Structures are given as C-alpha cells and as structure tokens.
Tab-separated table of C-alpha atoms in Angstrom:
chain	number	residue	atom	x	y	z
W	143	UNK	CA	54.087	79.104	117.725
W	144	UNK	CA	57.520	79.687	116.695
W	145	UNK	CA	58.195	83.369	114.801
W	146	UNK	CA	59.456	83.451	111.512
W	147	UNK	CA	62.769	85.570	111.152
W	148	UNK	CA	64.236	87.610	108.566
W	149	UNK	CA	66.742	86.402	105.543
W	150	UNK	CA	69.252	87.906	107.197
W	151	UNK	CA	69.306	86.323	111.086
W	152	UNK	CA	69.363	83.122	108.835
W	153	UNK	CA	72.810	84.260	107.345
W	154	UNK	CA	75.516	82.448	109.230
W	155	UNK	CA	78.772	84.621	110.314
W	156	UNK	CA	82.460	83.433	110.415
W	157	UNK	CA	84.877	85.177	112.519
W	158	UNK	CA	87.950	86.147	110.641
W	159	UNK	CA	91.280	85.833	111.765
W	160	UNK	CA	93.038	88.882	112.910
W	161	UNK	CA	96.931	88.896	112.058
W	162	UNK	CA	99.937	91.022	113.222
W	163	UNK	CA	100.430	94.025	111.721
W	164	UNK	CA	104.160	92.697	110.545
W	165	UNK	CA	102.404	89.923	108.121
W	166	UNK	CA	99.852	92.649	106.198
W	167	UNK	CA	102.950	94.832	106.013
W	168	UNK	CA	105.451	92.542	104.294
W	169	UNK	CA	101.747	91.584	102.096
W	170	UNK	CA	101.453	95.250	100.815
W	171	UNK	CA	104.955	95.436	99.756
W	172	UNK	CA	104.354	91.876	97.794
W	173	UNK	CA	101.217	93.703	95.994
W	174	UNK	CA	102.898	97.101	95.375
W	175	UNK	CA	105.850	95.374	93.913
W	176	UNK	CA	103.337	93.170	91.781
W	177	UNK	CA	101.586	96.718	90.751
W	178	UNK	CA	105.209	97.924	89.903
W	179	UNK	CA	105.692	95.069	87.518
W	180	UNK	CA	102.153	94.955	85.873
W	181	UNK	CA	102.623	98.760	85.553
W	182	UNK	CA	106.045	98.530	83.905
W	183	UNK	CA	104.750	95.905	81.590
W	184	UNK	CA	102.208	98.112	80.402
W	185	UNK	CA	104.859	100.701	79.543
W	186	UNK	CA	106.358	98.484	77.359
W	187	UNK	CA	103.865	97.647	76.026
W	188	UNK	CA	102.783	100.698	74.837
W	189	UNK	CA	106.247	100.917	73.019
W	190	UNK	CA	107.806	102.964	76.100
W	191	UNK	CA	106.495	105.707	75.827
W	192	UNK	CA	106.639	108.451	78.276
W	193	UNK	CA	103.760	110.034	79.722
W	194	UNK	CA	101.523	107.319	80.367
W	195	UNK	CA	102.637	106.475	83.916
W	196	UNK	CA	99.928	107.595	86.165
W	197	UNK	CA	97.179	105.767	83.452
W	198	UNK	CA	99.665	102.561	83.487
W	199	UNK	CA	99.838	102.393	87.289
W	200	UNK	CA	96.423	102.645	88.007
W	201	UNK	CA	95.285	100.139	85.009
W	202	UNK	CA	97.873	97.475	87.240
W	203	UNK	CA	96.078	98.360	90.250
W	204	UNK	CA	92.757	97.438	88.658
W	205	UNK	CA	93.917	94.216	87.151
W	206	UNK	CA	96.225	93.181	90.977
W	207	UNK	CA	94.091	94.131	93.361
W	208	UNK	CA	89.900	94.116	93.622
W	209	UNK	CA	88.073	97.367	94.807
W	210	UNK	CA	85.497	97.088	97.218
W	211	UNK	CA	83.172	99.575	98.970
W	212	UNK	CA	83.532	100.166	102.281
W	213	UNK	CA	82.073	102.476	105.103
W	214	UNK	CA	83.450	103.609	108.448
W	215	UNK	CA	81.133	104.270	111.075
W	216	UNK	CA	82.261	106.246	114.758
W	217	UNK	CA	80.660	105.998	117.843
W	218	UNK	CA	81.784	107.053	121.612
W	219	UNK	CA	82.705	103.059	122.562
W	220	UNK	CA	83.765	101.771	119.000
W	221	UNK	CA	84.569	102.408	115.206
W	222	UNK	CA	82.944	99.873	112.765
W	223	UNK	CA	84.462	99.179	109.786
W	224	UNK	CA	81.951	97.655	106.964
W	225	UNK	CA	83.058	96.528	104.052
W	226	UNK	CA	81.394	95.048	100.690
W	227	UNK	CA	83.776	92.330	99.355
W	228	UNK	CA	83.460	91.347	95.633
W	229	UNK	CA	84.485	87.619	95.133
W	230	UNK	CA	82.380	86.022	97.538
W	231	UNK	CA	85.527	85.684	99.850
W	232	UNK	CA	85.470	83.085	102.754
W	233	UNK	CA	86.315	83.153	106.216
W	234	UNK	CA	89.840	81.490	105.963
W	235	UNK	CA	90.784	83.572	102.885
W	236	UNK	CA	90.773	87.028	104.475
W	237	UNK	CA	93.314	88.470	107.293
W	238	UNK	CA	92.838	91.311	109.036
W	239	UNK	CA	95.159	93.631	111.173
W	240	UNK	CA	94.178	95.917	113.581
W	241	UNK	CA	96.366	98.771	115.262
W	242	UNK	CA	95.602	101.662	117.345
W	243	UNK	CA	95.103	103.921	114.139
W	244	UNK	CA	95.664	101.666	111.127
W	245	UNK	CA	93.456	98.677	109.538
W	246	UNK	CA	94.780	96.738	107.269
W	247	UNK	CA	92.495	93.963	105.403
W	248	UNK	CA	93.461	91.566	102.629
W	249	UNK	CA	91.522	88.728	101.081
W	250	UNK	CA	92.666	86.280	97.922
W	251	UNK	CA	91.584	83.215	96.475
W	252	UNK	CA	92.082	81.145	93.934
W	253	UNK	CA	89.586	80.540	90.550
W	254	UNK	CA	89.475	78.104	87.758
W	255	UNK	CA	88.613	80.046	84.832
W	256	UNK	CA	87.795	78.528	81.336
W	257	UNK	CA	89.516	81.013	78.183
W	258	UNK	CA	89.028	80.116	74.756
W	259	UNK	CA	88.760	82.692	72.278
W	260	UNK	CA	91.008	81.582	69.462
W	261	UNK	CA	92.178	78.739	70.940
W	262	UNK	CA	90.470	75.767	72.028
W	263	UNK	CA	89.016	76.118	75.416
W	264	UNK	CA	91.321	75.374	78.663
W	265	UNK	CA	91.154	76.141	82.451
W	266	UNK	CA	93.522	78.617	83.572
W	267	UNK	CA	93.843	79.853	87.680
W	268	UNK	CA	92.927	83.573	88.725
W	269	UNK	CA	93.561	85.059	91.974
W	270	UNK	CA	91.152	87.267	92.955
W	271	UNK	CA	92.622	89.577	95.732
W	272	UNK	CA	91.753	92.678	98.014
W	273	UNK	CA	94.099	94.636	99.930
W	274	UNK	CA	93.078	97.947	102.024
W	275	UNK	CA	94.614	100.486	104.500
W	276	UNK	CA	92.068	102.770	106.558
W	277	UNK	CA	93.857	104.897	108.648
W	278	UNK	CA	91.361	105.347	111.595
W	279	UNK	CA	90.501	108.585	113.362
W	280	UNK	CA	91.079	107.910	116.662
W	281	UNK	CA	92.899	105.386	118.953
W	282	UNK	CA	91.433	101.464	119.479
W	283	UNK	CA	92.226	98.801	121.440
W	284	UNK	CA	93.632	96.141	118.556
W	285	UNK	CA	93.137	93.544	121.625
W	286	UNK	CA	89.617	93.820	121.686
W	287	UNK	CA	88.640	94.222	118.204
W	288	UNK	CA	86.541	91.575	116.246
W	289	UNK	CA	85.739	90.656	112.466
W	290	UNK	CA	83.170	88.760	111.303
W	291	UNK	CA	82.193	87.460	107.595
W	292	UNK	CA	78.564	87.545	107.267
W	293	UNK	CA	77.905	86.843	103.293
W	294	UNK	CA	79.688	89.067	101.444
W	295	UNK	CA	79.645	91.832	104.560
W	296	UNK	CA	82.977	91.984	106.567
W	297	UNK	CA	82.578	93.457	109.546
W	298	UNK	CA	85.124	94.834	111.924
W	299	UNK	CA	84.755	96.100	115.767
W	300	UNK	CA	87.114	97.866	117.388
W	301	UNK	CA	86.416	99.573	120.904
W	302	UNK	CA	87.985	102.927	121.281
W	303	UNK	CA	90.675	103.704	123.890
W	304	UNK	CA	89.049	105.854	126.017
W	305	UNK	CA	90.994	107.656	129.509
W	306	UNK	CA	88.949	105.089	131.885
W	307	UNK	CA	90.692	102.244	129.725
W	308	UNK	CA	93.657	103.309	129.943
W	309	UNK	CA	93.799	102.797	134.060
W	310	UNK	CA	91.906	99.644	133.790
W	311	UNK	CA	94.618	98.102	131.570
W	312	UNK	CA	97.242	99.746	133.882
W	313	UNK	CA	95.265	97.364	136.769
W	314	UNK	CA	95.000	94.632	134.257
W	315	UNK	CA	98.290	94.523	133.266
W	316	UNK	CA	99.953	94.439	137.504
W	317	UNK	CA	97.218	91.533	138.595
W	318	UNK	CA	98.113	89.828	135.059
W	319	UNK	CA	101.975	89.965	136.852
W	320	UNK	CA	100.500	87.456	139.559
C-alpha cells in the first residue's frame, strides 16, 4: 500500500537562476533611479513643497518595488535565506546573486490589468517587481549556493566558508590546473 504524503511534498520546486553580482548591481541603480523619479513626481505634485521628501520617497518605493517577508536562518555549514514573495513569481522571472557577504534577489513580471473608473474599461500592463539586499553575517561560498522556487517560498542555500574549505579549494583549484 502506497502512503499518502503531505500538500506540501506534492508542491513542485524550480531552481532559480543565480546571476553575477555585476547584472543585480546595474538592476538596483535602474530601480533607485525609477524611485528618484516617482519620488520627484510626487513633489510636484504636491505643488513643490518642501518638507515632504522622506514621505515622497518612501510612497515611490511602495508603488516601484513590492515588499516581501523574509527570514534568515544560520547554521555551522550554511545560511538559509527564506523569503515570502507576493505576486506569485515564477522560476524564470526571479535572479538571484550570491557573494561572500551580500544577496541580492530581484523578481518582475508583467500583468494585464483592467481600469475603468470614469472611463470605459481597458487593459493596461503592470509590472510587479521585488528587489532586496541582505548583507549576510558571515562569509559563503557563492559557488555552491542554490535557490529554489517552491510556490510562493524562495529558498536560498549557501554553505559557509569554513578554514577546512579554504585548503580544499586551495587543492581544488592546483588539480583543476591539470
């Protein structure tokens, strides 16, 4: 007789790609300058009036980029990084970049909305986007870290850099010569 498993063995995960750190970098600057522009846009409309920078920036952060919860969990061998993504992101529409103390995640994607309100109803596109820095506590090996997309859960592994791995990459990195 075959056991019955839980919901969530059923769930099916995606590995997601993992980038270099270069293409997240040039990605933030995109959004901040995008945050920049919403946030000046704001100021003007609110007849330019002084004092309402802080609320205006933060208002253009809501409205560019998503805010999801996250959680990052330390071990001796790894730090985990779990993350709740709003959007029901997929696979292909998340990057993530991994350095010895930095992770960097992003997700968009695309949505046909319908507005109407006065006017008649019409479709218009959406992007729905996520963009997050973690500065991580102690050293990893970006090599050997993974991300996976299970539902709405993105989980990232990455092993720690521990003093034994440092002389087995030494060893791995003169037979690799040959």
């Amino acid at each position: 007789m075959k056991a019955q498993s839980t919901p969530q063995q059923h769930e099916a995960t995606t590995p997601v790609k993992l980038v270099a750190p270069n293409v997240l970098l040039s990605r933030k600057n995109e959004i901040q300058q995008m945050i920049a522009r919403r946030a000046y846009e704001l100021f003007e409309g609110h007849g330019s009036a002084h004092g309402h920078d802080i609320d205006d920036w933060i208002e253009a952060e809501i409205e560019v980029v998503r805010a999801y919860r996250h959680d990052l969990k330390e071990s001796l061998e790894t730090i985990v990084f779990e993350a709740e993504l709003p959007c029901s992101f997929t696979a292909d529409q998340l990057k993530v970049s991994v350095e010895p103390r930095r992770l960097m995640v992003n997700g968009e994607r695309e949505l046909d909305v319908i507005s109407g309100g006065d006017m008649p109803a019409h479709m218009e596109k959406r992007t729905q986007r996520i963009f997050g820095v973690e500065e991580l506590p102690a050293d990893v090996d970006p090599s050997r870290a993974t991300a996976i997309l299970k539902g709405d859960m993105l989980e990232i592994v990455m092993p720690r850099v521990a003093a034994d791995n440092k002389s087995s990459g030494k060893s791995k990195a003169a037979s690799s010569g040959r």
